Coordinates of C-alpha atoms in Angstrom, one line a residue:
M1 CA 28.3 4.8 -12.1
R2 CA 29.9 1.5 -12.5
Q3 CA 27.3 0.5 -10.0
Y4 CA 24.4 2.1 -11.7
E5 CA 25.4 0.9 -14.8
H6 CA 25.3 -2.6 -13.4
T7 CA 22.0 -1.8 -11.7
K8 CA 20.3 -0.4 -14.7
A9 CA 21.3 -3.4 -17.2
K10 CA 18.9 -5.8 -14.9
F11 CA 16.1 -3.3 -15.6
P12 CA 16.9 -1.6 -19.1
D13 CA 12.5 -1.1 -19.2
T14 CA 12.5 1.2 -16.4
V15 CA 13.5 4.7 -15.2
L16 CA 16.0 3.7 -12.3
L17 CA 15.7 5.8 -9.3
F18 CA 19.1 5.8 -8.2
R19 CA 19.1 6.7 -4.5
V20 CA 22.8 8.7 -3.6
G21 CA 22.7 10.6 -0.4
D22 CA 19.7 12.4 0.0
F23 CA 18.8 12.2 -3.1
Y24 CA 17.3 10.0 -5.9
E25 CA 19.1 10.8 -9.0
T26 CA 18.4 9.4 -12.8
F27 CA 21.4 9.7 -15.7
N28 CA 21.7 9.5 -19.6
D29 CA 17.9 8.7 -21.4
D30 CA 16.5 8.3 -17.4
A31 CA 17.1 12.0 -16.7
K32 CA 16.1 13.2 -20.1
I33 CA 12.8 11.7 -19.5
A34 CA 12.1 12.8 -15.9
S35 CA 13.0 15.9 -16.1
R36 CA 10.5 16.5 -18.6
V37 CA 8.0 14.5 -17.0
L38 CA 8.6 15.8 -13.4
G39 CA 9.5 19.3 -14.4
I40 CA 12.6 19.3 -12.8
T41 CA 16.2 20.6 -13.8
L42 CA 18.4 18.6 -16.5
T43 CA 21.8 18.8 -15.2
K44 CA 25.5 17.4 -16.5
R45 CA 28.0 15.8 -14.2
A46 CA 31.7 14.8 -15.2
N47 CA 31.8 10.9 -15.8
G48 CA 35.3 10.2 -14.8
G49 CA 36.7 11.5 -18.5
A50 CA 36.3 13.9 -21.2
S51 CA 32.6 13.1 -21.5
E52 CA 29.3 14.6 -19.3
T53 CA 26.6 12.7 -17.8
P54 CA 23.0 13.9 -17.8
L55 CA 21.9 14.0 -14.7
A56 CA 18.1 14.8 -12.8
G57 CA 17.1 14.3 -9.4
F58 CA 14.7 14.9 -6.4
P59 CA 14.8 14.8 -2.8
H60 CA 14.2 11.3 -1.5
H61 CA 11.9 12.4 1.3
S62 CA 10.0 13.8 -2.2
L63 CA 9.6 10.0 -3.5
E64 CA 6.1 9.8 -2.7
T65 CA 5.4 13.0 -5.0
Y66 CA 7.4 12.3 -7.9
L67 CA 6.9 8.4 -8.5
P68 CA 3.4 8.4 -8.9
K69 CA 3.9 11.2 -11.7
L70 CA 6.1 8.4 -13.6
V71 CA 3.6 6.0 -13.2
Q72 CA 0.3 8.1 -14.7
A73 CA 2.8 8.7 -17.2
G74 CA 2.7 5.6 -18.2
L75 CA 6.4 4.8 -17.0
K76 CA 7.9 1.8 -15.5
V77 CA 10.0 3.0 -12.3
A78 CA 13.0 0.9 -10.4
V79 CA 13.8 2.2 -7.1
C80 CA 17.0 1.3 -5.9
D81 CA 17.8 2.3 -2.2
Q82 CA 21.1 2.2 -0.3
L83 CA 21.3 -1.1 1.9
E84 CA 23.7 0.1 4.5
D85 CA 24.5 3.1 6.3
P86 CA 26.8 5.6 4.5
A87 CA 28.4 6.0 7.6
L88 CA 29.4 2.5 8.2
A89 CA 30.2 1.5 4.7
R90 CA 34.0 0.5 3.4
G91 CA 34.1 1.8 0.0
I92 CA 30.8 2.4 -2.2
V93 CA 27.7 1.7 0.0
K94 CA 25.9 -1.1 -1.1
R95 CA 22.9 -0.9 -3.1
G96 CA 20.0 -2.9 -4.9
V97 CA 16.4 -2.6 -6.6
T98 CA 14.0 -2.6 -3.6
E99 CA 10.7 -2.5 -5.6
V100 CA 9.6 -2.0 -9.3
V101 CA 6.5 0.4 -9.6
T102 CA 4.3 0.0 -13.0
P103 CA 0.9 0.9 -14.0
G104 CA -0.4 -2.3 -13.0
V105 CA 2.0 -2.9 -9.7
T106 CA 1.3 -0.3 -7.2
F107 CA 1.2 0.4 -3.3
S108 CA 0.9 4.5 -3.7
D109 CA -2.0 5.8 -1.9
R110 CA -1.6 8.5 -4.5
L111 CA -2.0 6.0 -7.2
L112 CA -4.6 3.9 -6.5
D113 CA -8.2 4.9 -6.5
H114 CA -10.0 3.6 -3.0
K115 CA -13.1 2.3 -4.8
R116 CA -11.7 1.2 -8.0
N117 CA -9.0 -2.2 -8.1
T118 CA -5.9 -2.0 -10.2
Y119 CA -5.3 -5.0 -12.1
L120 CA -2.6 -6.5 -13.4
A121 CA -3.4 -9.1 -16.2
A122 CA -1.6 -11.6 -18.8
V123 CA -2.9 -13.2 -21.5
V124 CA -1.7 -16.1 -23.5
W125 CA -3.3 -17.7 -26.7
K126 CA -3.5 -21.4 -28.2
D127 CA -6.2 -20.9 -31.0
P128 CA -8.9 -21.3 -30.6
L129 CA -8.1 -21.2 -26.6
V130 CA -7.4 -17.8 -24.5
G131 CA -5.6 -17.9 -21.0
V132 CA -6.7 -15.1 -19.1
A133 CA -5.2 -14.3 -15.5
F134 CA -6.0 -10.9 -13.2
V135 CA -4.3 -9.6 -9.9
D136 CA -4.8 -6.4 -7.8
A137 CA -1.5 -6.7 -5.9
S138 CA -2.7 -4.4 -3.3
T139 CA -5.8 -6.0 -2.2
G140 CA -4.5 -9.2 -2.8
E141 CA -7.5 -10.9 -5.1
F142 CA -5.6 -13.5 -7.9
Q143 CA -7.8 -15.1 -10.9
A144 CA -7.4 -16.7 -13.9
T145 CA -9.7 -18.2 -16.6
E146 CA -9.3 -20.3 -19.8
I147 CA -11.9 -19.0 -22.4
H148 CA -12.6 -19.1 -26.3
G149 CA -10.9 -16.0 -28.1
R150 CA -13.7 -14.6 -29.5
D151 CA -14.7 -13.8 -25.7
L152 CA -11.1 -12.3 -25.1
K153 CA -12.5 -8.4 -25.6
E154 CA -14.9 -8.7 -23.4
V155 CA -13.5 -10.3 -20.6
L156 CA -10.7 -7.4 -20.5
E157 CA -13.6 -4.8 -20.6
T158 CA -14.9 -6.6 -17.8
I159 CA -11.9 -6.8 -15.9
Q160 CA -10.4 -3.5 -17.3
P161 CA -6.8 -4.2 -16.1
A162 CA -4.1 -1.3 -16.0
E163 CA -1.4 -3.2 -17.5
V164 CA -1.6 -6.2 -19.7
L165 CA 1.7 -9.4 -19.9
V166 CA 2.0 -10.5 -23.1
P167 CA 4.6 -12.8 -24.9
K168 CA 6.8 -11.0 -26.9
R169 CA 6.2 -13.8 -30.0
E170 CA 2.7 -12.7 -29.8
R171 CA 3.4 -8.8 -30.4
K172 CA 1.3 -8.1 -33.8
R173 CA -0.9 -10.0 -32.5
A174 CA -1.7 -7.9 -29.2
Q175 CA -1.2 -4.5 -30.3
S176 CA -4.7 -5.7 -32.9
E177 CA -6.4 -7.4 -30.5
L178 CA -5.9 -5.3 -27.4
K179 CA -5.9 -2.0 -28.7
G180 CA -6.6 0.5 -25.9
L181 CA -4.5 -1.0 -23.4
L182 CA -1.0 -0.6 -21.7
L183 CA 0.8 -3.9 -22.9
S184 CA 4.4 -5.1 -21.5
E185 CA 6.0 -7.5 -23.6
R186 CA 7.7 -10.3 -21.6
D187 CA 10.4 -13.3 -22.7
D188 CA 8.3 -16.0 -24.1
W189 CA 9.2 -18.7 -22.3
I190 CA 7.7 -16.8 -19.0
F191 CA 3.9 -17.9 -20.9
G192 CA 4.5 -21.5 -20.1
S193 CA 2.3 -23.5 -18.5
D194 CA 4.9 -26.0 -16.8
F195 CA 7.0 -22.4 -16.1
G196 CA 3.3 -21.1 -14.4
F197 CA 2.8 -24.9 -12.3
E198 CA 5.9 -24.6 -11.0
T199 CA 5.7 -20.6 -10.2
L200 CA 2.3 -21.0 -8.3
T201 CA 3.2 -24.0 -6.5
R202 CA 6.2 -22.5 -5.2
H203 CA 4.6 -19.1 -4.2
F204 CA 1.1 -21.2 -2.4
Q205 CA 3.8 -24.0 -1.2
T206 CA 1.0 -26.9 -2.6
H207 CA 1.9 -29.8 -4.4
S208 CA -1.0 -29.1 -7.2
L209 CA -3.4 -26.5 -8.2
K210 CA -6.7 -28.5 -8.0
G211 CA -7.7 -27.1 -4.4
F212 CA -7.6 -23.5 -6.7
G213 CA -9.9 -24.7 -9.4
I214 CA -7.7 -24.3 -12.0
D215 CA -5.8 -27.4 -12.4
G216 CA -7.0 -28.4 -15.4
L217 CA -6.7 -24.9 -17.4
P218 CA -3.0 -25.2 -19.0
L219 CA -3.8 -21.6 -20.5
G220 CA -4.9 -19.8 -17.3
V221 CA -2.1 -21.7 -15.5
A222 CA 0.5 -20.5 -17.7
A223 CA -0.9 -16.7 -17.5
A224 CA -1.0 -16.6 -14.0
G225 CA 2.6 -18.2 -13.5
A226 CA 3.5 -15.1 -16.2
V227 CA 1.7 -12.9 -13.5
M228 CA 3.2 -14.1 -10.4
H229 CA 6.5 -14.2 -11.8
Y230 CA 6.5 -10.3 -12.9
L231 CA 4.9 -9.6 -9.1
E232 CA 7.7 -11.2 -7.8
E233 CA 10.3 -9.9 -10.1
T234 CA 8.5 -6.4 -9.4
Q235 CA 8.6 -6.6 -5.4
Q236 CA 11.1 -8.7 -4.6
G237 CA 9.2 -11.9 -4.0
K238 CA 7.6 -9.8 -0.8
L239 CA 3.7 -11.4 -1.8
P240 CA 2.3 -12.8 1.3
H241 CA -0.8 -11.3 1.0
I242 CA -1.8 -13.1 -2.0
R243 CA -2.9 -16.4 -0.5
K244 CA -5.6 -17.9 -2.6
L245 CA -6.0 -18.3 -6.5
T246 CA -9.6 -18.5 -8.0
R247 CA -11.2 -19.4 -11.0
F248 CA -13.0 -16.7 -12.5
H249 CA -16.5 -18.1 -14.2
A250 CA -17.4 -15.4 -17.2
T251 CA -20.2 -17.3 -18.4
D252 CA -21.7 -15.9 -14.6
Y253 CA -21.9 -12.7 -15.9
I254 CA -23.1 -11.0 -18.9
A255 CA -20.4 -9.4 -21.2
L256 CA -20.7 -5.9 -21.8
D257 CA -18.8 -4.7 -24.6
A258 CA -17.4 -0.6 -24.2
S259 CA -19.4 0.8 -26.3
T260 CA -22.0 -0.6 -24.4
K261 CA -21.2 0.5 -21.3
R262 CA -20.5 3.9 -22.9
N263 CA -23.8 3.9 -24.2
L264 CA -25.6 2.7 -20.6
E265 CA -23.2 5.5 -18.9
L266 CA -22.6 2.6 -16.1
T267 CA -19.5 3.8 -14.8
S268 CA -18.6 7.2 -17.1
S269 CA -20.3 10.2 -18.6
M270 CA -19.9 10.0 -21.9
Q271 CA -20.1 14.0 -22.1
S272 CA -17.8 14.8 -19.0
G273 CA -16.2 10.9 -18.4
G274 CA -16.9 11.5 -14.8
K275 CA -19.2 10.1 -12.6
D276 CA -22.2 12.6 -12.8
G277 CA -25.1 11.5 -14.0
T278 CA -24.1 7.7 -14.2
L279 CA -25.8 4.5 -13.0
V280 CA -23.2 4.1 -10.5
A281 CA -23.3 6.9 -9.3
I282 CA -26.8 7.3 -8.9
L283 CA -27.0 3.5 -7.4
D284 CA -23.4 4.0 -4.9
R285 CA -24.0 4.8 -1.5
T286 CA -21.5 2.3 -0.4
R287 CA -19.7 3.3 3.0
T288 CA -16.6 2.0 2.5
A289 CA -13.4 1.7 0.1
M290 CA -13.9 -2.5 -0.6
G291 CA -17.8 -2.3 -0.6
G292 CA -17.1 0.6 -3.4
R293 CA -14.9 -1.8 -5.4
L294 CA -17.2 -4.3 -5.0
F295 CA -20.2 -2.6 -6.2
K296 CA -18.3 -1.0 -9.3
K297 CA -18.0 -5.0 -9.9
W298 CA -21.3 -5.6 -9.7
I299 CA -22.5 -2.3 -11.8
S300 CA -20.0 -3.6 -14.6
R301 CA -20.6 -7.2 -14.3
P302 CA -24.1 -8.1 -14.1
L303 CA -25.1 -11.2 -13.0
K304 CA -26.3 -13.8 -15.4
K305 CA -27.3 -16.6 -13.2
L306 CA -31.2 -16.6 -11.4
D307 CA -29.8 -18.1 -8.1
A308 CA -26.9 -15.9 -7.3
I309 CA -29.7 -13.2 -8.5
E310 CA -32.4 -14.1 -6.3
K311 CA -29.9 -14.6 -3.1
R312 CA -29.1 -10.5 -3.6
L313 CA -32.6 -9.7 -4.2
E314 CA -33.4 -11.5 -0.9
A315 CA -30.6 -9.7 1.1
V316 CA -31.6 -6.2 -0.5
A317 CA -35.1 -6.6 0.0
E318 CA -34.9 -7.9 3.8
L319 CA -32.6 -4.4 4.4
V320 CA -35.3 -2.4 2.4
E321 CA -37.8 -3.9 4.7
R322 CA -36.1 -3.3 8.2
S323 CA -34.9 0.5 8.1
R324 CA -34.2 0.3 11.2
L325 CA -31.1 -2.1 11.0
R326 CA -30.4 -0.7 7.8
V327 CA -29.5 2.4 9.1
A328 CA -27.6 0.7 12.0
L329 CA -25.4 -0.9 10.2
G330 CA -24.7 2.1 7.8
E331 CA -23.3 3.8 10.4
A332 CA -21.5 1.0 12.2
L333 CA -19.8 0.4 8.4
S334 CA -19.1 4.6 8.4
N335 CA -16.0 3.7 10.5
V336 CA -15.1 0.8 8.8
G337 CA -11.3 0.9 7.1
D338 CA -9.9 -0.5 4.1
L339 CA -9.6 -4.2 5.5
E340 CA -8.1 -5.4 1.9
R341 CA -5.5 -2.8 1.2
L342 CA -4.8 -2.5 5.3
I343 CA -3.7 -5.8 5.7
A344 CA -1.5 -6.1 2.3
K345 CA 0.3 -3.4 3.2
I346 CA 0.9 -5.0 6.9
S347 CA 2.0 -8.2 5.2
M348 CA 4.3 -6.6 2.8
G349 CA 6.4 -4.7 5.7
R350 CA 4.8 -1.0 4.7
A351 CA 2.3 -0.5 7.0
T352 CA 2.7 2.6 9.1
P353 CA 1.8 3.1 13.0
R354 CA -1.4 4.7 11.8
D355 CA -2.3 1.9 9.2
L356 CA -2.4 -0.3 12.3
M357 CA -4.5 2.1 14.5
F358 CA -7.0 1.8 11.1
L359 CA -6.9 -1.5 11.1
R360 CA -7.8 -1.7 14.9
L361 CA -10.7 0.6 14.7
T362 CA -12.1 -1.4 12.0
L363 CA -11.8 -4.4 14.0
Q364 CA -13.5 -2.6 17.1
Q365 CA -16.1 -2.1 14.8
L366 CA -17.1 -6.4 14.1
P367 CA -18.9 -6.8 17.2
A368 CA -21.4 -4.6 16.7
L369 CA -22.1 -5.6 13.3
K370 CA -22.2 -9.4 14.4
E371 CA -24.7 -8.2 17.1
L372 CA -26.9 -6.2 14.9
L373 CA -27.0 -8.8 12.1
R374 CA -28.2 -11.4 14.4
E375 CA -31.7 -9.4 13.8
A376 CA -31.5 -10.6 9.8
E377 CA -33.3 -14.0 9.5
G378 CA -32.5 -14.4 5.1
D379 CA -30.0 -17.0 4.2
T380 CA -27.2 -14.6 2.7
L381 CA -27.1 -12.2 6.0
A382 CA -27.1 -14.7 7.9
R383 CA -24.5 -16.7 6.2
L384 CA -22.4 -13.3 6.6
R385 CA -23.4 -12.9 9.9
E386 CA -21.8 -16.4 10.9
G387 CA -18.5 -16.0 8.8
L388 CA -17.2 -12.7 10.6
D389 CA -14.4 -13.6 12.5
L390 CA -14.1 -11.4 15.4
L391 CA -10.3 -11.8 15.9
P392 CA -10.4 -11.0 19.5
H393 CA -7.0 -11.6 20.2
V394 CA -5.6 -9.7 17.3
T395 CA -8.2 -6.5 18.5
D396 CA -6.7 -7.4 22.2
R397 CA -3.2 -7.3 20.8
L398 CA -3.7 -4.1 18.8
V399 CA -5.3 -1.9 21.9
R400 CA -2.4 -3.1 24.4
T401 CA 0.5 -2.5 21.8
L402 CA -0.5 1.1 20.1
V403 CA -0.7 4.3 21.4
D404 CA -4.4 5.7 20.9
E405 CA -3.2 8.4 18.5
P406 CA 0.2 7.3 16.7
P407 CA 2.2 9.5 15.2
A408 CA 2.4 8.8 11.0
S409 CA 5.9 7.3 10.9
L410 CA 8.5 5.3 13.2
V411 CA 11.1 8.1 13.0
D412 CA 10.3 9.7 16.3
G413 CA 8.6 6.8 18.5
G414 CA 5.8 7.9 20.6
V415 CA 4.4 4.6 19.2
I416 CA 4.2 1.7 21.9
R417 CA 1.6 2.3 24.7
P418 CA 3.2 2.9 28.0
G419 CA 2.8 0.1 30.3
F420 CA 3.6 -2.4 27.3
S421 CA 7.4 -3.0 27.5
A422 CA 8.7 -2.7 30.9
E423 CA 12.2 -2.0 29.7
L424 CA 10.9 0.7 27.1
D425 CA 9.0 2.4 30.3
D426 CA 12.9 2.3 32.1
L427 CA 14.1 3.7 28.8
R428 CA 11.7 6.7 28.8
A429 CA 11.7 7.7 32.2
L430 CA 16.0 7.6 31.9
S431 CA 15.8 10.4 28.5
G432 CA 12.7 12.4 30.4
E433 CA 15.0 12.8 33.4
G434 CA 17.9 13.6 31.2
K435 CA 15.9 16.2 29.5
D436 CA 14.5 17.3 32.2
W437 CA 18.1 18.6 34.0
I438 CA 18.7 20.0 30.9
A439 CA 15.9 22.1 30.4
N440 CA 16.7 23.3 34.7
L441 CA 20.1 23.8 33.4
Q442 CA 19.4 27.1 31.8
A443 CA 17.9 28.7 34.8
T444 CA 20.3 27.3 37.5
E445 CA 23.2 28.6 35.3
R446 CA 21.3 32.2 34.4
E447 CA 21.0 32.5 37.9
R448 CA 24.3 31.2 39.1
T449 CA 26.9 33.6 36.1
G450 CA 23.8 37.1 35.8
I451 CA 23.7 36.3 32.4
G452 CA 20.5 36.8 31.8
S453 CA 20.3 36.1 28.1
L454 CA 22.3 32.8 28.6
K455 CA 20.5 29.8 26.4
V456 CA 20.6 26.2 26.6
Q457 CA 20.3 25.0 22.6
F458 CA 20.5 21.6 20.7
N459 CA 21.5 20.8 17.4
K460 CA 22.3 17.8 15.4
V461 CA 25.6 18.5 14.6
F462 CA 27.1 19.4 18.0
G463 CA 24.1 18.2 20.4
Y464 CA 23.2 20.1 23.4
Y465 CA 25.3 23.5 24.2
I466 CA 25.6 26.5 26.2
E467 CA 25.3 30.4 24.0
I468 CA 26.6 33.3 25.6
S469 CA 26.2 36.6 23.8
N470 CA 29.4 38.5 22.9
A471 CA 28.4 41.2 25.4
H472 CA 28.7 38.6 28.6
Q473 CA 31.6 36.7 26.9
S474 CA 33.7 38.4 30.5
K475 CA 31.2 36.5 33.0
A476 CA 31.7 33.1 30.8
P477 CA 32.9 30.7 34.0
P478 CA 36.4 29.2 33.6
E479 CA 35.0 25.7 33.3
Y480 CA 33.4 26.4 30.1
I481 CA 35.0 24.8 27.3
R482 CA 34.7 26.9 24.1
K483 CA 33.2 25.0 21.0
Q484 CA 31.7 27.4 18.6
T485 CA 32.6 31.2 17.6
L486 CA 30.3 32.7 16.0
V487 CA 29.1 36.1 14.4
N488 CA 27.4 37.5 17.6
A489 CA 28.0 34.8 20.7
E490 CA 30.4 31.7 21.6
R491 CA 28.9 28.3 22.5
Y492 CA 30.7 26.2 25.1
V493 CA 30.0 23.1 27.0
T494 CA 30.6 21.5 30.0
P495 CA 31.7 17.9 31.2
E496 CA 28.6 17.6 33.1
L497 CA 26.4 19.1 30.3
K498 CA 27.9 16.2 27.6
T499 CA 27.3 13.3 30.5
Y500 CA 23.6 14.0 30.2
E501 CA 23.6 14.4 26.9
E502 CA 25.2 11.3 26.2
R503 CA 22.2 9.9 28.9
V504 CA 19.4 11.4 26.6
L505 CA 20.2 10.4 23.1
G506 CA 21.4 6.9 23.9
A507 CA 18.3 6.6 25.7
Q508 CA 16.5 8.1 22.5
E509 CA 18.6 5.8 20.1
R510 CA 18.0 2.7 22.3
M511 CA 14.1 3.4 22.9
L512 CA 13.3 4.3 19.1
A513 CA 15.4 0.5 18.3
L514 CA 13.4 -1.0 20.8
E515 CA 9.8 0.8 19.4
T516 CA 10.8 -0.5 15.5
S517 CA 11.6 -4.2 16.9
L518 CA 7.9 -4.0 18.9
F519 CA 6.2 -2.5 16.1
S520 CA 7.8 -5.0 13.6
E521 CA 7.0 -8.3 16.3
L522 CA 2.8 -7.0 16.0
R523 CA 3.6 -6.1 12.3
I524 CA 4.1 -9.8 11.8
L525 CA 1.6 -11.0 14.3
L526 CA -0.8 -9.6 12.3
A527 CA 0.4 -10.9 8.7
E528 CA -0.1 -14.1 10.2
E529 CA -4.1 -13.5 10.7
A530 CA -3.8 -12.1 6.8
E531 CA -6.4 -14.8 5.2
K532 CA -8.6 -14.2 8.4
I533 CA -8.6 -10.8 7.9
Q534 CA -9.6 -11.0 4.2
R535 CA -12.1 -13.0 4.4
D536 CA -13.5 -10.5 6.8
A537 CA -13.1 -7.8 4.3
Q538 CA -14.7 -9.7 1.5
L539 CA -17.6 -9.9 4.0
L540 CA -18.0 -6.9 4.9
A541 CA -17.4 -5.2 1.4
L542 CA -20.7 -7.7 0.4
L543 CA -22.5 -5.9 3.4
D544 CA -21.7 -2.7 2.1
S545 CA -22.9 -2.7 -1.0
L546 CA -25.8 -4.7 0.1
V547 CA -26.9 -2.3 2.3
S548 CA -26.2 0.3 -0.7
L549 CA -28.6 -1.1 -3.0
A550 CA -31.2 -1.2 0.1
D551 CA -30.8 2.1 0.4
A552 CA -30.8 3.3 -2.7
A553 CA -34.2 1.2 -3.0
D554 CA -36.0 3.0 -0.4
A555 CA -34.7 6.6 -1.2
Y556 CA -36.0 6.1 -5.2
G557 CA -39.2 3.7 -4.2
Y558 CA -37.9 0.9 -6.4
C559 CA -39.1 -2.5 -5.9
R560 CA -37.9 -5.7 -6.5
P561 CA -38.2 -7.3 -10.3
T562 CA -39.3 -10.9 -10.8
V563 CA -36.7 -12.5 -12.7
N564 CA -36.7 -15.3 -14.6
E565 CA -34.5 -17.5 -17.3
G566 CA -37.1 -16.7 -20.0
N567 CA -36.1 -14.2 -23.1
I568 CA -38.9 -11.9 -22.3

């Protein structure tokens, strides 16, 4: 409990999930909150004296079920894990917070809408200006800007952040100007321009911020620094996929306030609050998650500059005219995974074998997409084609390393393709031979002893054993060593059986360790290509959104508008 209190003191504004054996436990006020939100039993435990401590917990394997419910209730959750094997620990097991999940910072598939960004924002005031920064931690998108205070509400309406960081000294102002948004108050010093500069240059490993276009925006730098500090704190510094920071140009878009969006029913219906009958429901025919997120931005942030509008219209017009090309592109895009979120998970060490399988399947679509785009003549589609990096060495490594249909996790092995590692192949052969011997043992022992019901079985407590029912105990050979007595049977082992058991289990243990190591090597190699994969993701999202608009134009008989900079 002292260890718990020490950890809780570091994360006082969170619900702390404290791993104890096979359970995540909550204590005191956290237990009362968890019991109410999760519908789990609230109990009490003795706390080394007369007092009793409120307690509520759930099995560790249910984390992905219960964690999202806490965050959806607007709570911040700190996950404290055991950092060493309890069997090898001396005294109290080492524990530490491995992640803090908040409404604005999450990587859980249960919390993320695959066609919507989840933004964490920060706001810094210095009248008459305001600094704003926002990030989608699940994709790596990171932007900052500096605007007049009167435009703050419209910019935040455009971004629609899930959580906003504000200085404690501006509490009243934030509550007044940012009504309806989830606010997280932070210490004032976190919002300083100098602190922001140091935080950002340290993360990006640069000497200045000139390359990001925000060097002359001290309030934008301060807001971006506050965002990055919060991310580093919640993710324990594991943010390798956030590779760049760009300037958000609010003047490039038409600012739409909440009432305008609501009345026009752009993304949600006035009656049901759902998508039925909205503009996005009519026009969004995107095939990919990243395309869907970009398309929603296009609907919520209409372009204002003529040149950008014409470039988009030109690409859509070409795809409308070339229907065969458009259909072929749509079919290829249907097999494209969420590259943005996949590479983020890979970079942060969260990727499963199936995540890497989806990355492989997506990269395998790129050559066909690039070949199809050779038919395009317009500048936008041509630049898109030239920008796509096929990354053949990455695809080749994924194909050579992973089995075609990998399991959901590394726990049981079977992830690495036979032939990739000679050492792993040898261990698999050794394990297979041992398993074959054990499988044949039941048949040979039944024949040798004349006991037709004799069984050779396995459990995690005793390992492999021979089971004989009480009715046949008199036939048990003298070399059998009694291991366990049951109500209706006896369990035995033999020296030979234990030898093969050690061979099988030892080989399996080494196989799993080796597969885990090889998988980690592959993940690190992929993380090194994160920037190129993120760039491909952006281009595929753009292509998907253009094809979607062309599909809608063809289906509804839309025509290309004539646009100018006049007021008519």
